[in-house]
Coordinates of C-alpha atoms and ligand atoms in Angstrom, one line a residue:
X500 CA 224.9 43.4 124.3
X501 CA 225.3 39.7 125.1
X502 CA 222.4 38.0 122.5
X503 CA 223.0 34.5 123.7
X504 CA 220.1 34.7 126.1
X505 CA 217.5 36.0 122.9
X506 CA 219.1 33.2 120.7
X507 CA 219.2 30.1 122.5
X508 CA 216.8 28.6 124.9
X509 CA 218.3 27.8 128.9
X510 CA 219.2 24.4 128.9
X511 CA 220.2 23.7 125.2
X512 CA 223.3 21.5 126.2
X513 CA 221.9 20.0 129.1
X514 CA 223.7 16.4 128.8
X515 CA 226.9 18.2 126.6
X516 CA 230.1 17.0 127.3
X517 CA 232.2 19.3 125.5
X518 CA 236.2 20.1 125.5
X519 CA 237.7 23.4 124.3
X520 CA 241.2 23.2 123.2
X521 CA 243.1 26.8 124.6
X522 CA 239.7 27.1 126.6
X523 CA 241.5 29.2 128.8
X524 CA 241.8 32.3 127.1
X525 CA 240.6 34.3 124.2
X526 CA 238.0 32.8 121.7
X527 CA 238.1 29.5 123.7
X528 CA 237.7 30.9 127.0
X529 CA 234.3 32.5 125.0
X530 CA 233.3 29.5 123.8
X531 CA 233.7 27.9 127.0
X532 CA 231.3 30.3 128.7
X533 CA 228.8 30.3 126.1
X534 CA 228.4 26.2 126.3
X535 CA 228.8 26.4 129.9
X536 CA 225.9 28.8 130.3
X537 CA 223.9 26.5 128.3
X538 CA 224.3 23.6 130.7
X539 CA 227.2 22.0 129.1
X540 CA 230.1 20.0 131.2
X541 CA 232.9 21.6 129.8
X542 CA 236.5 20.7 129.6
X543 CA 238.9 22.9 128.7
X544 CA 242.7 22.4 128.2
X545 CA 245.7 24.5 127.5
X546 CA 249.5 24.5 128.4
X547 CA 249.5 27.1 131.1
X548 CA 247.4 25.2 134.3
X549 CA 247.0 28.7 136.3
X550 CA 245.2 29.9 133.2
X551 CA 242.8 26.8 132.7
X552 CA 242.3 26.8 136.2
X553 CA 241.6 30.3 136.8
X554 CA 239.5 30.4 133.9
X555 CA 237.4 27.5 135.0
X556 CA 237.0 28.6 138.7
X557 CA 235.9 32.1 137.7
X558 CA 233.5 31.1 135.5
X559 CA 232.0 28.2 137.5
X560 CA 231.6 30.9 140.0
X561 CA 229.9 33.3 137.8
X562 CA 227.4 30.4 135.8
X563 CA 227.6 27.8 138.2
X564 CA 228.0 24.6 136.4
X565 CA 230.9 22.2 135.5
X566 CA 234.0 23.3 134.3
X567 CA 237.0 20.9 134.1
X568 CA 240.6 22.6 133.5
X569 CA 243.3 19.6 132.3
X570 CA 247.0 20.3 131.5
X571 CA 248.0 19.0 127.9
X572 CA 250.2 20.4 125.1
X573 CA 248.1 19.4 121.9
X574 CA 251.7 18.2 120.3
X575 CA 252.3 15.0 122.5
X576 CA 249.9 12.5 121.2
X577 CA 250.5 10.3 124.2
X578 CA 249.4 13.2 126.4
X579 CA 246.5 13.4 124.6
X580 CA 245.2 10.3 124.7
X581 CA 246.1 10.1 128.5
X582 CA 243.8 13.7 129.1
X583 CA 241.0 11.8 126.7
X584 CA 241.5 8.5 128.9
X585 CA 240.6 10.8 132.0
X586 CA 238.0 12.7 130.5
X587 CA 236.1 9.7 130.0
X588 CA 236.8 8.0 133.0
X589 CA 235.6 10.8 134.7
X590 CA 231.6 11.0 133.1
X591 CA 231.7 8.6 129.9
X592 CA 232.2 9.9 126.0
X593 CA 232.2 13.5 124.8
X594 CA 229.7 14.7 122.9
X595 CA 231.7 17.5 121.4
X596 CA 235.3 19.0 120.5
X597 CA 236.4 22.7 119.4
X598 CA 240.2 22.5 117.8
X599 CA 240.8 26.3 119.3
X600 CA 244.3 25.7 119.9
X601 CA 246.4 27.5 118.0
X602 CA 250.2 29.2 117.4
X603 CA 250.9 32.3 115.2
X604 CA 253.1 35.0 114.5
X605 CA 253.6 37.3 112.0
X606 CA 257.3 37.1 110.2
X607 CA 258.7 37.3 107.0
X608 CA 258.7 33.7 105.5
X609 CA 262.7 34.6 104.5
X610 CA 263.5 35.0 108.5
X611 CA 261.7 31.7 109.5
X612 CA 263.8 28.9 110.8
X613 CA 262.9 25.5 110.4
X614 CA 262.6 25.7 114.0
X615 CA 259.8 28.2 113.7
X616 CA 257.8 26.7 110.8
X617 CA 257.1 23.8 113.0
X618 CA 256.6 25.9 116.3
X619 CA 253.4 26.6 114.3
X620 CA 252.5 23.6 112.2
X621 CA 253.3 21.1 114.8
X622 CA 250.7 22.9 116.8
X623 CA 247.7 23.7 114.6
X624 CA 248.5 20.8 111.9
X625 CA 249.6 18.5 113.6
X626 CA 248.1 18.8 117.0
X627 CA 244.8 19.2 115.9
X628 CA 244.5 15.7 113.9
X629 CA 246.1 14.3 116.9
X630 CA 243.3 15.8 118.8
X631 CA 240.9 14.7 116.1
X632 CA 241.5 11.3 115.6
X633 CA 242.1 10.0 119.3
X634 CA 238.6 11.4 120.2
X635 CA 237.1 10.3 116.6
X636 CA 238.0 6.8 116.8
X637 CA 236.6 6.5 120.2
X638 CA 233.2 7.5 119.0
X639 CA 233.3 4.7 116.8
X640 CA 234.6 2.0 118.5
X641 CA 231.7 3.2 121.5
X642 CA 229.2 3.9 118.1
X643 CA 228.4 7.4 119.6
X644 CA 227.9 10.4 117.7
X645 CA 229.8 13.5 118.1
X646 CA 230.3 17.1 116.6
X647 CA 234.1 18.7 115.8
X648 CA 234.4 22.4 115.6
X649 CA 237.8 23.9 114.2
X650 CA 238.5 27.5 114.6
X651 CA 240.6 28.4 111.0
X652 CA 240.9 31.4 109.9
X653 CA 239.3 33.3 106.0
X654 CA 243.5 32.8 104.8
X655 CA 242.1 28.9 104.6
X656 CA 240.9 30.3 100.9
X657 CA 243.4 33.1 99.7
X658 CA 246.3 32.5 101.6
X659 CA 248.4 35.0 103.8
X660 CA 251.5 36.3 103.4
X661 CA 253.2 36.6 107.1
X662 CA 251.6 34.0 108.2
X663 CA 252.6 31.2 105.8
X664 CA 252.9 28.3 108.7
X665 CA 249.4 28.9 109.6
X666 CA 248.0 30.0 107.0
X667 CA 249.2 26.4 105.4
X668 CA 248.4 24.4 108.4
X669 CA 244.6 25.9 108.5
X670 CA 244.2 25.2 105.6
X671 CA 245.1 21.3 105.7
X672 CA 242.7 21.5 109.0
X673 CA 240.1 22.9 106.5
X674 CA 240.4 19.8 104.0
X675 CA 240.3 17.9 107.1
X676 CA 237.1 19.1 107.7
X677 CA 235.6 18.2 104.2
X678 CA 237.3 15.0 104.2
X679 CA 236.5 13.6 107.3
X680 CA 232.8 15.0 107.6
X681 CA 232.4 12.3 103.9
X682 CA 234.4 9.9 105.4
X683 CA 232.9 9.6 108.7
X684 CA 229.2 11.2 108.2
X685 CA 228.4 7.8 108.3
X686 CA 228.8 7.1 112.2
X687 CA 226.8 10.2 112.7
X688 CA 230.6 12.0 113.2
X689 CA 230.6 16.1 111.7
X690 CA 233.0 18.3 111.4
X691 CA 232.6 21.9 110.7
X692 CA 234.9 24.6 111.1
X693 CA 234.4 28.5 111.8
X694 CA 236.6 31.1 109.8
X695 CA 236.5 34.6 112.6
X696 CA 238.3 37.4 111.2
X697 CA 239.5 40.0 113.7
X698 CA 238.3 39.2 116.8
X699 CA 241.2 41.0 119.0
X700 CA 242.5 38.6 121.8
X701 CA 245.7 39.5 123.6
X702 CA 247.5 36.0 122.3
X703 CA 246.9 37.0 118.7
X704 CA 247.4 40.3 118.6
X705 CA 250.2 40.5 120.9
X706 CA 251.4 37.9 117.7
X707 CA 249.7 39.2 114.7
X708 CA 249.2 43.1 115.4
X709 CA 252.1 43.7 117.8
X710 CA 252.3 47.3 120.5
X711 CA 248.6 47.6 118.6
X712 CA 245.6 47.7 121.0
X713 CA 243.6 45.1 121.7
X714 CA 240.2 46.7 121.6
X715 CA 240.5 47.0 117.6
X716 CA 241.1 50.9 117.4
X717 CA 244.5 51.7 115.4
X718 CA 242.9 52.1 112.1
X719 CA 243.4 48.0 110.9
X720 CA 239.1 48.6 111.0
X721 CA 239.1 50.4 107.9
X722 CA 239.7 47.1 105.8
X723 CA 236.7 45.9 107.6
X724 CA 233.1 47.1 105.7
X725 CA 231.3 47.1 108.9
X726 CA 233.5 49.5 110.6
X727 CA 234.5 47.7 113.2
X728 CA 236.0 44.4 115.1
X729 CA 234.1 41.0 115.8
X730 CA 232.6 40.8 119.1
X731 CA 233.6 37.5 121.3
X732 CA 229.7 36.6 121.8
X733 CA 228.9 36.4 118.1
X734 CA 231.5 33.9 117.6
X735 CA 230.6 31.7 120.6
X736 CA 226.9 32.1 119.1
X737 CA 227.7 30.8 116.1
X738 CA 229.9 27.7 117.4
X739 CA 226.4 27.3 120.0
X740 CA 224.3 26.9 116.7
X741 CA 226.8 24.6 115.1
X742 CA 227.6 22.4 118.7
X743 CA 223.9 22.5 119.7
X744 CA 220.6 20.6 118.5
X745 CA 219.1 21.2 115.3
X746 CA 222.1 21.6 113.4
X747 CA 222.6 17.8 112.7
X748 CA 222.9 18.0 108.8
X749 CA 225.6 20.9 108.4
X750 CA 228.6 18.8 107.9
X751 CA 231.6 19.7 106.5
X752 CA 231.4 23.7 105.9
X753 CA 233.5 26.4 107.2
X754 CA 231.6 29.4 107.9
X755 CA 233.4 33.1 107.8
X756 CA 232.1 35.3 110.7
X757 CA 234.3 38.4 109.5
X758 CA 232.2 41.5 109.0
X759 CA 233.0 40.5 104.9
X760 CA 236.1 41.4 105.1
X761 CA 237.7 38.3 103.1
X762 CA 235.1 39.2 100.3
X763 CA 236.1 42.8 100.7
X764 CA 239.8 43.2 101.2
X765 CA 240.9 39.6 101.3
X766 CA 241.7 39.8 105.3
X767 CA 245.2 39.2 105.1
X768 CA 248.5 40.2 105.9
X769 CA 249.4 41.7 102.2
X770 CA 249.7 45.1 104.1
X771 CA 252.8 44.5 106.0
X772 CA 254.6 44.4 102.6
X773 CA 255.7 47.9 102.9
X774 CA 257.7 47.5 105.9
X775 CA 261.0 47.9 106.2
X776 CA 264.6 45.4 108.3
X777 CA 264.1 48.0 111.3
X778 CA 260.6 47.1 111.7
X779 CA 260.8 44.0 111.4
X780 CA 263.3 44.4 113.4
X781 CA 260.9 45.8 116.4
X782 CA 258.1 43.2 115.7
X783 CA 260.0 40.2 116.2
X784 CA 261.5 41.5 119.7
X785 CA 258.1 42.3 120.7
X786 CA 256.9 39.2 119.7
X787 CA 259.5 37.1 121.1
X788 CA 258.7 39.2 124.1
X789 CA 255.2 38.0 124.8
X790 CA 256.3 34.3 123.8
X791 CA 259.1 34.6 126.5
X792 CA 256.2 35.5 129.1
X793 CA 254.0 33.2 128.3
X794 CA 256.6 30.2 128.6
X795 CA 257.9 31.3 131.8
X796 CA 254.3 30.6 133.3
X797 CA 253.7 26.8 131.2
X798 CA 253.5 23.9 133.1
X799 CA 254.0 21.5 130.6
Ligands
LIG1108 C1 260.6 34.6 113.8 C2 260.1 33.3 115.7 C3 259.3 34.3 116.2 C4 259.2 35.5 115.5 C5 259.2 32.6 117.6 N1 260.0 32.3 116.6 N2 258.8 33.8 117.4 N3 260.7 33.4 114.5 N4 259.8 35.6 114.3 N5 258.4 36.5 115.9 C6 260.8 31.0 116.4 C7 261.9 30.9 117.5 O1 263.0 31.7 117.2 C8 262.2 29.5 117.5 O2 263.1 29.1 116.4 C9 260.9 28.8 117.2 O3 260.0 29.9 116.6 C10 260.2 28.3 118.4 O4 260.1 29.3 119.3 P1 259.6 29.0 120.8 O5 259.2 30.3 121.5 O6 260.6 28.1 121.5 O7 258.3 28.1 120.5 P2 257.2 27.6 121.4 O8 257.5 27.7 122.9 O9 256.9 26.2 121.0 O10 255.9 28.5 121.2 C11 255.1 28.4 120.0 C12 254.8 29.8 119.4 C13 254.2 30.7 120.4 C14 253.8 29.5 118.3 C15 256.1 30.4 118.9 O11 253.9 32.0 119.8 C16 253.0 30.2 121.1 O12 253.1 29.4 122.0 N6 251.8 30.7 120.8 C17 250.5 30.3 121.3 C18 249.5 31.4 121.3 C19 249.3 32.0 120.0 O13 250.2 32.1 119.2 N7 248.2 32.6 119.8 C20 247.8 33.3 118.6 C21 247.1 32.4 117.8 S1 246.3 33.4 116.5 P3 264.7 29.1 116.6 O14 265.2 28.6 115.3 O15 265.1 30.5 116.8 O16 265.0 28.2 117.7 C22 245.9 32.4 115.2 C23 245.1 32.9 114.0 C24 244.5 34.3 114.2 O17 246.2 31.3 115.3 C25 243.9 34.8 113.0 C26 243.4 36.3 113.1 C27 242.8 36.9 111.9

């Protein structure tokens, strides 16, 4: 069952101007519904502009509302700061940002080219300080306040093994969020960051759980105590309570929404340690199989 409508009150980001990084799939196409149901002007950006814009027109459709799809790979600074130029040409500041872009796969740290490591970093390090800091210093030139929201991961704390890349470059996203929230909690800037555990979306797990289903069956629930997967409208509640009104003095905290899983079994990768060259082998050709597809259809 959908809660959002028992937990928040119609209307709560009337006046939102809000941009969802990846907003057109997975966990930031949820987000982007959530905030758009609430009356928020949302923008949401991704690499693929089919996907942004067929996300944005089928949700408009369903909601009503304002949805605005841009094109921008989060790795080009300058094409960042031309999207943010445009976005506030178009209706003045943002009020709000969610860092939901991301890039991950699982691999053996021995098999990753140098190539690879910064596929990843460049992406979810990198990318999302560029993100942060063009929007950041536009708030206080324009003295505005404003609310970040970065989507890490529970590895931010204990590591994970097959994921090192990410697992490193959430967690310097995670000291970005302490640091930043005491360095600039003083222009009424905060930055807080949400730690989902499995939520299956096909971009991860056709990355992180490969020929697995999506839906979360395939036993990877019995590391989970509650017996099961996180559903996409608790995490978009959570990042509504954080983004919306009320929640002005939470600053700086990253909040797990994983069933206690990280407290439990640690929510990593240490599993895949017993497996073999062959599979290996068969993950990495399935992986590079998805990645192939999902090229093919970029635009930038
Ligand atoms: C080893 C691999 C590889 C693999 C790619 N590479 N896949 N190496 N094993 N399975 C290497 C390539 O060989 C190449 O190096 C380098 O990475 C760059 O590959 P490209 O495909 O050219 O990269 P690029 O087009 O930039 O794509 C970036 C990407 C891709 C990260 C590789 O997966 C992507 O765009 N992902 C976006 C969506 C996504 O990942 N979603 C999941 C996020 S989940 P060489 O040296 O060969 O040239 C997440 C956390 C979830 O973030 C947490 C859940 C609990």
């Amino acid at each position: 069952m959908d809660t959002s409508k028992l937990m928040f009150k119609d209307g709560l980001l009337d006046g939102h101007r809000i941009l969802v990084t990846g907003g057109g799939t997975g966990l930031g196409k949820e987000m982007t519904e959530g905030f758009l149901k609430l009356g928020a002007h949302v923008y949401i950006c991704g690499r693929r502009g089919n996907v942004v814009e067929e996300t944005a027109a089928e949700l408009m459709e369903k909601h009503g509302g304002t949805i605005t799809p841009k094109v921008c790979d989060i790795r080009v600074a300058d094409a960042i700061d031309d999207m943010v130029s445009e976005i506030w040409a178009d209706g003045g500041a943002l009020t709000g940002l969610v860092n939901n872009a991301a890039g991950n796969f699982i691999s053996r740290t021995e098999d990753l080219s140098i190539r690879g490591f910064d596929a990843i970093a460049n992406i979810v390090f990198r990318g999302t300080f560029y993100m942060t800091h063009n929007i950041g210093k536009r708030w206080i030139d324009e003295k505005k306040t404003g609310s970040v929201i970065s989507i890490l991961t529970t590895w931010v704390w204990n590591g994970s093994p097959f994921t090192v890349p990410s697992a490193m470059s959430k967690a310097g996203i995670n000291v970005m969020t302490q640091s930043l929230a005491s360095e600039w909690g003083r222009y009424g800037l905060r930055f807080n960051a949400i730690a989902p555990g499995a939520f299956p979306t096909k971009g991860a797990w056709e990355r992180l759980s490969p020929g697995t289903s999506a839906d979360g069956s395939g036993g990877m629930t019995d590391a989970i105590p509650m017996g099961r997967v996180g559903e996409m409208h608790e995490l978009s509640n959570l990042a509504t309570f954080l983004m919306g009104p009320g929640a002005e003095y939470i600053n700086g905290q990253t909040i797990a929404i994983d069933g206690a899983t990280y407290n439990a079994t640690g929510g990593n990768f240490y599993q895949l340690s017993k497996l073999g060259d062959e599979q290996w082998d068969a993950i990495r050709a399935m992986i590079k199989g998805s990645n192939e597809k999902d090229k093919a259809a970029r635009s930038v």
